[in-house]
Coordinates of C-alpha atoms in Angstrom, one line a residue:
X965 CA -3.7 22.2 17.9
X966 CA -6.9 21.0 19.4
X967 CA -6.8 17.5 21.2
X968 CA -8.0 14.7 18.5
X969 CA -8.9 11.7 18.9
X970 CA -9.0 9.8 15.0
X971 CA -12.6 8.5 14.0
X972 CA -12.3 7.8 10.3
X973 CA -14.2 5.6 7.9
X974 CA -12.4 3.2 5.7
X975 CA -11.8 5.6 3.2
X976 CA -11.2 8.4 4.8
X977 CA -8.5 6.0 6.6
X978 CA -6.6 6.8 3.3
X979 CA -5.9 10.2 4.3
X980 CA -3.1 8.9 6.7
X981 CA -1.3 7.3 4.0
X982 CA 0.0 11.1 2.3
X983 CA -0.3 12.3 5.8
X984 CA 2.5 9.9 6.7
X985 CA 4.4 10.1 3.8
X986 CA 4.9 13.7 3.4
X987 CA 5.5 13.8 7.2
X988 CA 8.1 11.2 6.6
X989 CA 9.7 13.5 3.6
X990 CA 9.3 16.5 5.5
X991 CA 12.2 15.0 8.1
X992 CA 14.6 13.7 5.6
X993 CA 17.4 15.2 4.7
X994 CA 17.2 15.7 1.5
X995 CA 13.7 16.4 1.1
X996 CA 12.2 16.9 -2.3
X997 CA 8.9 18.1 -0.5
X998 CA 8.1 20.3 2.7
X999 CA 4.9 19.9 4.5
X1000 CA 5.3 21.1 8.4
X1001 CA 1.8 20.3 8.9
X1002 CA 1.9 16.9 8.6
X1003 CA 5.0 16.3 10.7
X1004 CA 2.3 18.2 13.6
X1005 CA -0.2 16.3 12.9
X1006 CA 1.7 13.0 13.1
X1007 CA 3.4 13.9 15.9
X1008 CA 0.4 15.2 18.0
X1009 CA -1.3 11.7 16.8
X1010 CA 1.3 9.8 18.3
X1011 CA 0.9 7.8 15.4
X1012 CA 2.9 4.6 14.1
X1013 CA 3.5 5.4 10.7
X1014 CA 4.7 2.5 9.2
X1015 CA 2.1 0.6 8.1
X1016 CA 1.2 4.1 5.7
X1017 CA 5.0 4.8 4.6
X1018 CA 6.5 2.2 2.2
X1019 CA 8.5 3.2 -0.6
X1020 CA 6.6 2.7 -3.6
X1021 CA 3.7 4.2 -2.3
X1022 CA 6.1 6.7 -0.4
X1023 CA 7.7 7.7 -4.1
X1024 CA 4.6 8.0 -5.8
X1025 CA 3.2 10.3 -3.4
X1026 CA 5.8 12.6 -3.2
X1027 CA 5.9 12.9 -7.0
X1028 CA 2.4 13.5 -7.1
X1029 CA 2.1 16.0 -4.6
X1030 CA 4.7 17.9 -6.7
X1031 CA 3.5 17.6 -9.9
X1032 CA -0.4 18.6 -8.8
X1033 CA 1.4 21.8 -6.5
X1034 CA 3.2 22.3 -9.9
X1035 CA -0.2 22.3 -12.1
X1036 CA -2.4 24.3 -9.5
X1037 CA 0.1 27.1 -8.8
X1038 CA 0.2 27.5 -13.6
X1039 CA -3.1 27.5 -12.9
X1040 CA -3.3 30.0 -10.5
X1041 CA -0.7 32.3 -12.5
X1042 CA -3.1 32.5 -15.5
X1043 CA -6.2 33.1 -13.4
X1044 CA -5.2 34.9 -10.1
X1045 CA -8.8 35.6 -8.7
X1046 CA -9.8 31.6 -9.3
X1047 CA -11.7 29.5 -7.1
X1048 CA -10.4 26.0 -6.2
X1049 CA -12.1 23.1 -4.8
X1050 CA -10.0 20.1 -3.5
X1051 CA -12.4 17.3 -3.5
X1052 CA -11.9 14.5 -0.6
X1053 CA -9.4 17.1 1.3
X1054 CA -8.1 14.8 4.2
X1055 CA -5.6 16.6 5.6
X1056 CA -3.7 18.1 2.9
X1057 CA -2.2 21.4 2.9
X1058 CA -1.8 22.5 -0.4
X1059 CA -3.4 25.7 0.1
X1060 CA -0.4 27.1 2.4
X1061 CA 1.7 26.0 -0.5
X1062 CA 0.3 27.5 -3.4
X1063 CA -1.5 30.5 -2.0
X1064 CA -1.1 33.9 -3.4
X1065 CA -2.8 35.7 -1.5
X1066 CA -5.8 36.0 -3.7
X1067 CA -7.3 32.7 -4.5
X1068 CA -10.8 31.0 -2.6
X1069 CA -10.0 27.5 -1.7
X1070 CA -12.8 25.1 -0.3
X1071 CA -11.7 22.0 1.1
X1072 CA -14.2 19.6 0.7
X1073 CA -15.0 15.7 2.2
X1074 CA -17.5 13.7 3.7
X1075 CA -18.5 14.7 7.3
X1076 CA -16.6 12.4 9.4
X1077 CA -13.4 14.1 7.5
X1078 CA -14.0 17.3 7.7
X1079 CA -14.9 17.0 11.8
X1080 CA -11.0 15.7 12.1
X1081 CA -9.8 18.3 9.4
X1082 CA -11.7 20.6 12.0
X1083 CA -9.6 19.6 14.7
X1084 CA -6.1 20.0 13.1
X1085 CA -6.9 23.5 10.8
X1086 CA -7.1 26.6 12.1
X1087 CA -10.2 29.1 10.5
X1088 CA -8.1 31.1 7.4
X1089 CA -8.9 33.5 5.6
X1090 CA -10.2 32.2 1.8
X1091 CA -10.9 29.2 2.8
X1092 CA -13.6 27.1 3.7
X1093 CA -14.2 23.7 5.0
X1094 CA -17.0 21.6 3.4
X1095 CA -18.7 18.7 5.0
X1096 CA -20.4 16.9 1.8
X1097 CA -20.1 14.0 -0.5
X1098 CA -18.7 14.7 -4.7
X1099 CA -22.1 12.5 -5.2
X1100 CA -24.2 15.2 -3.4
X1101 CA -24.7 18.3 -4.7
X1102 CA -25.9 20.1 -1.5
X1103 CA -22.1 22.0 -1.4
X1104 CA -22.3 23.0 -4.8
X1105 CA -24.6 26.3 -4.4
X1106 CA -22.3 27.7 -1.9
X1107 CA -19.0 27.4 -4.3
X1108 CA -21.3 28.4 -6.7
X1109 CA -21.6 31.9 -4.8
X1110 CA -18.2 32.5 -4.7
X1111 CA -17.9 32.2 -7.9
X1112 CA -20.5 34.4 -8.9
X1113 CA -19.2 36.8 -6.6
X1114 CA -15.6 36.9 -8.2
X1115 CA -16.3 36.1 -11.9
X1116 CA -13.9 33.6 -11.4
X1117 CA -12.3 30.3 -13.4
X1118 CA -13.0 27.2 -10.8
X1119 CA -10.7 24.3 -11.1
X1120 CA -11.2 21.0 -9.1
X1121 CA -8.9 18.9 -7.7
X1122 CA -9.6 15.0 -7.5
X1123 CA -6.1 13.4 -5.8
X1124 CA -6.6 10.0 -4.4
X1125 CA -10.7 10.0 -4.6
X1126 CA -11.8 8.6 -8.2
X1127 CA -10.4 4.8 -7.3
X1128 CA -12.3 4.6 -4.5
X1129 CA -16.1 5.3 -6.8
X1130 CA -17.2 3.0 -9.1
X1131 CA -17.4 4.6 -13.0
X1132 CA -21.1 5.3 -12.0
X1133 CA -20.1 7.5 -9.0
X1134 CA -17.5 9.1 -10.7
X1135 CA -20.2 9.6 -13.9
X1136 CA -22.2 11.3 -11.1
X1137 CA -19.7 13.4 -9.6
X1138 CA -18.8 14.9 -13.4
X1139 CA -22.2 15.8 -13.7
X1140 CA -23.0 17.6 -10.7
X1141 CA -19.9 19.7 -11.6
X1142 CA -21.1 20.3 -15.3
X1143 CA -24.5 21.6 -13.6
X1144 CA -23.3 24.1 -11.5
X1145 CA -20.3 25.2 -12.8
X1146 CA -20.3 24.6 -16.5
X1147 CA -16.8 25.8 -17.6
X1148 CA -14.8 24.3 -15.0
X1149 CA -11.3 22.7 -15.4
X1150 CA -10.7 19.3 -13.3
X1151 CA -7.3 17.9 -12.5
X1152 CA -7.8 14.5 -11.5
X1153 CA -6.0 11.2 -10.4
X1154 CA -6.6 8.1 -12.4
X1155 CA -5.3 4.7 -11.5
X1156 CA -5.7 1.6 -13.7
X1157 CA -7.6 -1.5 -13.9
X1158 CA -4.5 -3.7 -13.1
X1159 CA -4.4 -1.7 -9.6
X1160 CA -8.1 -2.6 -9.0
X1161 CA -7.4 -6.0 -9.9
X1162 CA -4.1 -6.6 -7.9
X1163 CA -5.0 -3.7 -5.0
X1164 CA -4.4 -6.7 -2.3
X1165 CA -0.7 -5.8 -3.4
X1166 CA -0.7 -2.6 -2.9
X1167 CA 2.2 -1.9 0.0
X1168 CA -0.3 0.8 1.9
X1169 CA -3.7 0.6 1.2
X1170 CA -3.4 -3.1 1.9
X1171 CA -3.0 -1.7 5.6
X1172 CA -6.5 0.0 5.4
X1173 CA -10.1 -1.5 4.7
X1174 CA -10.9 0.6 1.8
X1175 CA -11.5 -0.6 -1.8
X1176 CA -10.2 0.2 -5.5
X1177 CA -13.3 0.6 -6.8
X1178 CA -12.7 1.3 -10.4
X1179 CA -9.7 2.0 -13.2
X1180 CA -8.9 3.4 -16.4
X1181 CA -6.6 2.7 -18.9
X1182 CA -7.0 6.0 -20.5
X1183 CA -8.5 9.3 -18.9
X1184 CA -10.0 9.6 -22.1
X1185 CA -12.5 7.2 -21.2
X1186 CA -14.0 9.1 -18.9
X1187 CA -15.7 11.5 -21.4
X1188 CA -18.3 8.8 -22.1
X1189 CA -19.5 9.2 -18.3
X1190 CA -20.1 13.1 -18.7
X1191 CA -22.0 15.1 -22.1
X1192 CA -19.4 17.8 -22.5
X1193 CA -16.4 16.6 -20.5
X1194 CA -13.3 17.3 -23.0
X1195 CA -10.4 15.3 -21.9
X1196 CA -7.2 17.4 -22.2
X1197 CA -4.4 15.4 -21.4
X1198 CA -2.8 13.2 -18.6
X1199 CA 1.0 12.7 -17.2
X1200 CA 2.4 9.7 -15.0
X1201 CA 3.6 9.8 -12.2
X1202 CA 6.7 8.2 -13.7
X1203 CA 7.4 11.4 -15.4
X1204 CA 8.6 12.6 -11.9
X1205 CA 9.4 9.4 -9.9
X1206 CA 12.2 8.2 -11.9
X1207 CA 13.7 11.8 -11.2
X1208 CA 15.1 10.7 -7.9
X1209 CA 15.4 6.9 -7.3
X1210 CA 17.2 3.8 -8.9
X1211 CA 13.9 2.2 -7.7
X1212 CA 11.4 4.9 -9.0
X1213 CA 13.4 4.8 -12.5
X1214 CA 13.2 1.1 -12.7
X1215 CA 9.3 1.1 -11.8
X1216 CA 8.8 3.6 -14.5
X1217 CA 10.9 1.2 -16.9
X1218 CA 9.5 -2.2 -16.4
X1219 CA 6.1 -0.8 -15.3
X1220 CA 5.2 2.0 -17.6
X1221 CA 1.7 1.6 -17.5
X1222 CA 1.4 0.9 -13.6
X1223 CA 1.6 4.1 -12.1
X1224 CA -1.2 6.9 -11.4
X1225 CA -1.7 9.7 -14.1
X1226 CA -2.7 13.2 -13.1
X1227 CA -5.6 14.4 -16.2
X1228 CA -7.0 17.4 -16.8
X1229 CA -10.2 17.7 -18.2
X1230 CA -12.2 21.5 -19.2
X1231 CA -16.4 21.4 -18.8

């Protein structure tokens, strides 16, 4: 691993909150959810975790992380060849974990990202690092190639990155995708107003300078942003939380409506 020394923006700070947290779930005993790579990272950081690792936000990670790996890798079984493109990357690894040895995967994020990302990943085979913003359209011709070349489905992945646009940016985003790639399928996180309103609360992202830009109550609502966007259907993260805790259960019982949703939507 290449030395690194960590130059993020305030969004981009965000990154070290899953980082954390699945480095921290990595080490337990018990874990629900393996990610090596982040235990590297953290440990070649030197970093204090703390401040990015609390148990609400550590819960709702972790049962994201496996419900999205869950979605992707159906995906991937009906369409083998497909091209994915993980939208405001970080430093996830969900390639290594749902590769099948066939897939294209393009992690892309804004520049400042992807020149950290740079320092941490290695150059692998079928996939590709992307320095661009979802609101610029200058990466698109180059997944667009892929594609083409493969004849393949594209499916994009939006965890953590739609709460931090406003509905315009995120109306913006939809349509660059509709442009280029016209029959694509979008998995995408969607938090809700009451987060936007109460985000001073939030146990993690408190810790960062980065703003809740934006909410939904339904992902439905989204459609009006996009001609053509058909929304599919979403899931809670409660679905999965209240698997494992007496805290995540109770969250999902008082709080039904408080939790992140993963949505699909087909172009």
């Amino acid at each position: 691993m290449k030395k690194m020394t960590l130059e993020l923006g305030d969004v981009e700070t965000t990154a070290l909150i899953p980082l954390a947290i699945k480095a921290g779930e990595t080490l337990r005993k018990k874990s629900r959810f393996q990610d090596e790579m982040a235990v590297k990272i953290i440990e070649h950081l030197k970093l204090d975790t703390k401040p990015y690792d609390k148990f609400m936000s550590h819960e709702g990670v972790i049962a994201r992380s496996i419900m999205l790996d869950r979605m992707v890798k159906n995906f991937i079984k009906k369409h083998p060849d497909c091209v994915i493109v993980n939208m405001g990357a970080g430093f996830d690894n969900r390639f290594s974990r749902v590769d099948n040895g066939c897939i294209s995967w393009f992690d892309l994020d804004l520049p400042d990202s992807i020149e950290q990302r740079k320092k941490v990943y290695e150059e692998r085979d079928r996939v590709v690092m992307l320095s661009g913003s979802v609101l610029d359209e200058a990466w698109c011709p180059q997944v667009a190639a892929e594609i083409q070349k493969r004849n393949a489905r594209v499916l994009f992945l939006a965890e953590g990155l739609f709460m931090y646009l406003s509905l315009e940016e995120i109306g913006k985003c939809l349509k660059i995708i509709k442009k280029y790639f016209p029959q694509a399928t979008l998995y995408a996180e969607m938090n809700n107003p009451l987060m936007v309103k109460n985000q001073k609360l939030h146990d993690t992202v408190k810790s960062t300078n980065a703003v809740f830009k934006s909410g939904t109550w339904s992902g439905e609502e989204l459609c009006a942003l996009c001609d053509g966007l058909r929304f599919i259907e979403e899931h809670s993260f409660n679905e999965e939380m209240k698997k494992y805790t007496f805290g995540g259960w109770l969250f999902a019982k008082l709080l039904p409506k408080m939790n992140d949703r993963w949505a699909t939507f087909e172009f």
